[in-house]
Coordinates of N, CA, C and O in Angstrom, one line a residue:
X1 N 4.0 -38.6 -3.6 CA 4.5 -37.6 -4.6 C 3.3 -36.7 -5.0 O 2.1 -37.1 -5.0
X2 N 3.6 -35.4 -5.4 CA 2.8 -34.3 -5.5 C 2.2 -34.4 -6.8 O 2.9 -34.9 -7.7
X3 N 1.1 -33.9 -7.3 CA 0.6 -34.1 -8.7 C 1.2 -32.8 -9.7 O 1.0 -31.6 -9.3
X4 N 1.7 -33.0 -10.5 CA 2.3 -31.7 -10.8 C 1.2 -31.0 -11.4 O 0.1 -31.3 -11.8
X5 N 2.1 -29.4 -11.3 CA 1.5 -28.3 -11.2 C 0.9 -28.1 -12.6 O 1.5 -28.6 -13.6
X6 N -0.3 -27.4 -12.7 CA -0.7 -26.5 -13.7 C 0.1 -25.4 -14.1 O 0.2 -24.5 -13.3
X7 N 1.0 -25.3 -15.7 CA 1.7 -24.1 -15.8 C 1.4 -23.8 -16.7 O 1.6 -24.6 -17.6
X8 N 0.8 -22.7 -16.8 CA -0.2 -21.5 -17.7 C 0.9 -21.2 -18.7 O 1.6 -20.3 -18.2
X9 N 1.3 -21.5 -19.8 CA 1.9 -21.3 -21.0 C 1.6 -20.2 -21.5 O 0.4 -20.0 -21.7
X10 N 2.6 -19.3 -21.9 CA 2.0 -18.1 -22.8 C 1.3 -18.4 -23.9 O 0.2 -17.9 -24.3
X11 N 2.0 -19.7 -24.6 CA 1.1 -20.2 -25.8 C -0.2 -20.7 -25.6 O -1.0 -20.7 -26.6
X12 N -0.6 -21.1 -24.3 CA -2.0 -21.6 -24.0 C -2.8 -20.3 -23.4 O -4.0 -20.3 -23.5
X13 N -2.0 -19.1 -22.7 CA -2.5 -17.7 -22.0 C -3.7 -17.2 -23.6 O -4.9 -17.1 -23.7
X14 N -2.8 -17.1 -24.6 CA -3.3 -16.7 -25.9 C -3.8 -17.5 -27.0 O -4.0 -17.0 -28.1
X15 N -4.0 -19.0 -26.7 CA -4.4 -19.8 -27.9 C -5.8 -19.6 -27.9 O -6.0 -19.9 -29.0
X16 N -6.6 -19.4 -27.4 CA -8.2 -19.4 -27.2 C -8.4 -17.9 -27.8 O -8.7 -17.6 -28.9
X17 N -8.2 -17.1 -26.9 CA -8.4 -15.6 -27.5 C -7.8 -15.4 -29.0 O -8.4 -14.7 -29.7
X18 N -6.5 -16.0 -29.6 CA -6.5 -15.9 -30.8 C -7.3 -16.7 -32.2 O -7.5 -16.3 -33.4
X19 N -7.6 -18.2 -31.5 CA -8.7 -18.8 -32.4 C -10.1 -18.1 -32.1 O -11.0 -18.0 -33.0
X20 N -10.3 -17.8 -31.2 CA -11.6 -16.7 -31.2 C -11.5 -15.8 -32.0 O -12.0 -16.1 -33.0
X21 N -10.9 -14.5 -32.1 CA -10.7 -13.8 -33.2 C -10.8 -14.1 -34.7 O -11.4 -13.4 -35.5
X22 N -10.0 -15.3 -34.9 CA -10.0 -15.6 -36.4 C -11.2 -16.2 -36.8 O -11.5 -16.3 -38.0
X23 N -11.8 -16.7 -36.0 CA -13.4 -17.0 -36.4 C -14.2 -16.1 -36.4 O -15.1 -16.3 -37.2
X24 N -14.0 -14.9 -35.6 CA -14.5 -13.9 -36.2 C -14.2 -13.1 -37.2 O -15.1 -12.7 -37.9
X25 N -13.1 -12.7 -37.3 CA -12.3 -12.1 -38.3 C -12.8 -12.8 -39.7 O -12.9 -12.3 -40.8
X26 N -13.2 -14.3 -39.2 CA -13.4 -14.7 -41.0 C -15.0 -14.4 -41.2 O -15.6 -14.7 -42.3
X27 N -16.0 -13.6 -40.0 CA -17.3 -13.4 -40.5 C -17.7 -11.7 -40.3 O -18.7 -11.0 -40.4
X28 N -16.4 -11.3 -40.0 CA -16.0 -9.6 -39.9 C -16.9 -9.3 -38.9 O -16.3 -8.5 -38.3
X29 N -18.4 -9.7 -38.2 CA -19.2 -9.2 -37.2 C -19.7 -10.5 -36.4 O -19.8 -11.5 -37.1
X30 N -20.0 -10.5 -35.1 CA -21.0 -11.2 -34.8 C -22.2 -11.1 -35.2 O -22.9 -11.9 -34.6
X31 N -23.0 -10.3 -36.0 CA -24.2 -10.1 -36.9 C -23.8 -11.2 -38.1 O -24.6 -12.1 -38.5
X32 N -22.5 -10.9 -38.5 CA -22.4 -11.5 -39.9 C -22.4 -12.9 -39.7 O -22.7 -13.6 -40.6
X33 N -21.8 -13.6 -38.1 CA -21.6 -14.8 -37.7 C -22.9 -15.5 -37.8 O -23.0 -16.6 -38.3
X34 N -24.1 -14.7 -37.3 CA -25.4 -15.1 -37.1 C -25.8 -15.6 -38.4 O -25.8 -16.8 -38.4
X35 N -26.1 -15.0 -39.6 CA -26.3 -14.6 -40.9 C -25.9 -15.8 -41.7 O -26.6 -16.3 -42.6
X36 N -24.5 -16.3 -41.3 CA -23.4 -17.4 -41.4 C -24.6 -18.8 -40.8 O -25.0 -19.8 -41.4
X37 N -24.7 -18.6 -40.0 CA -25.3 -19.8 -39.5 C -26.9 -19.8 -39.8 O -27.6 -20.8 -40.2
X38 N -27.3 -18.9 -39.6 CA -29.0 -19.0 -40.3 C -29.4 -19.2 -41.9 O -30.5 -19.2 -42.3
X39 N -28.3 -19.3 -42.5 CA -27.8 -19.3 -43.9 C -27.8 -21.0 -44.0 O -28.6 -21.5 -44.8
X40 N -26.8 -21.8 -43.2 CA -26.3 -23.2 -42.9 C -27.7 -23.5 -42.5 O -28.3 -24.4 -43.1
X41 N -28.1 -22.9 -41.7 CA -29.7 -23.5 -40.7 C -30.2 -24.1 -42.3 O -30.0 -25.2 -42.8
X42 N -30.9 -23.2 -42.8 CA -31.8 -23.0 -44.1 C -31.5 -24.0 -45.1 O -32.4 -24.5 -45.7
X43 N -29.9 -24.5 -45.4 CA -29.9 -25.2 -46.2 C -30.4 -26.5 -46.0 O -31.0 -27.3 -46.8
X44 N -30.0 -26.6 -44.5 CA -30.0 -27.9 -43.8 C -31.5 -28.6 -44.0 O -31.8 -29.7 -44.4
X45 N -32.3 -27.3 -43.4 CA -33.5 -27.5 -43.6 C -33.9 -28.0 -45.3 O -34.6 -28.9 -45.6
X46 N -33.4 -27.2 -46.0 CA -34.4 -27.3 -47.3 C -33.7 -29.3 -47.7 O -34.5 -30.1 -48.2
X47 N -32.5 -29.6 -47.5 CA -32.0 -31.0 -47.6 C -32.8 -31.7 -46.7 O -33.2 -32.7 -47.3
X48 N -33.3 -31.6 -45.6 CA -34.0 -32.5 -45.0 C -35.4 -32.4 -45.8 O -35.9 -33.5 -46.1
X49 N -36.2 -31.3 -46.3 CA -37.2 -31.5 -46.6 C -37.2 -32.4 -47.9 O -38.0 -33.3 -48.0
X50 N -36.2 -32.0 -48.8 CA -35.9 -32.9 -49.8 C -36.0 -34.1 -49.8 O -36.7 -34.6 -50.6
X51 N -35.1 -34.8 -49.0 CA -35.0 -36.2 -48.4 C -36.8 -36.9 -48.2 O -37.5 -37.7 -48.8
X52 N -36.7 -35.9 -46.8 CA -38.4 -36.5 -46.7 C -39.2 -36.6 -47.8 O -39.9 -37.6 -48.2
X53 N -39.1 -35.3 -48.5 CA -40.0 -35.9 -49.7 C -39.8 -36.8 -51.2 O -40.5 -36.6 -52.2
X54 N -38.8 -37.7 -51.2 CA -38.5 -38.5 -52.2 C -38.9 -40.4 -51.1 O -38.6 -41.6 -51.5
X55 N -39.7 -39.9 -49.8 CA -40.4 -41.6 -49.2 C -41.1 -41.3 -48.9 O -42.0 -42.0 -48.4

């Protein structure tokens, strides 16, 4: 018996390209995406430095 086929769904043709968008849509630019995450970077960092310095 044959393995059944791959069938490319409209809903799957467009599910990636539309959650791509809305992640961008929620940071209006890929600049502002960057900014978003170097923002997250910084906190991360200043919590780790914290941590380390209370041992």
């Amino acid at each position: 018996m044959a393995p059944a086929r791959y069938e490319e769904t409209p809903m799957r043709k467009y599910l990636i390209p539309l959650l791509a968008l809305a992640a961008l849509s929620a940071c209006e630019t890929v600049k502002g995406a960057g900014r978003d995450l170097q923002t997250a970077g910084a906190a991360v960092s200043r919590e780790a430095a914290e941590v380390q310095s209370q041992y």
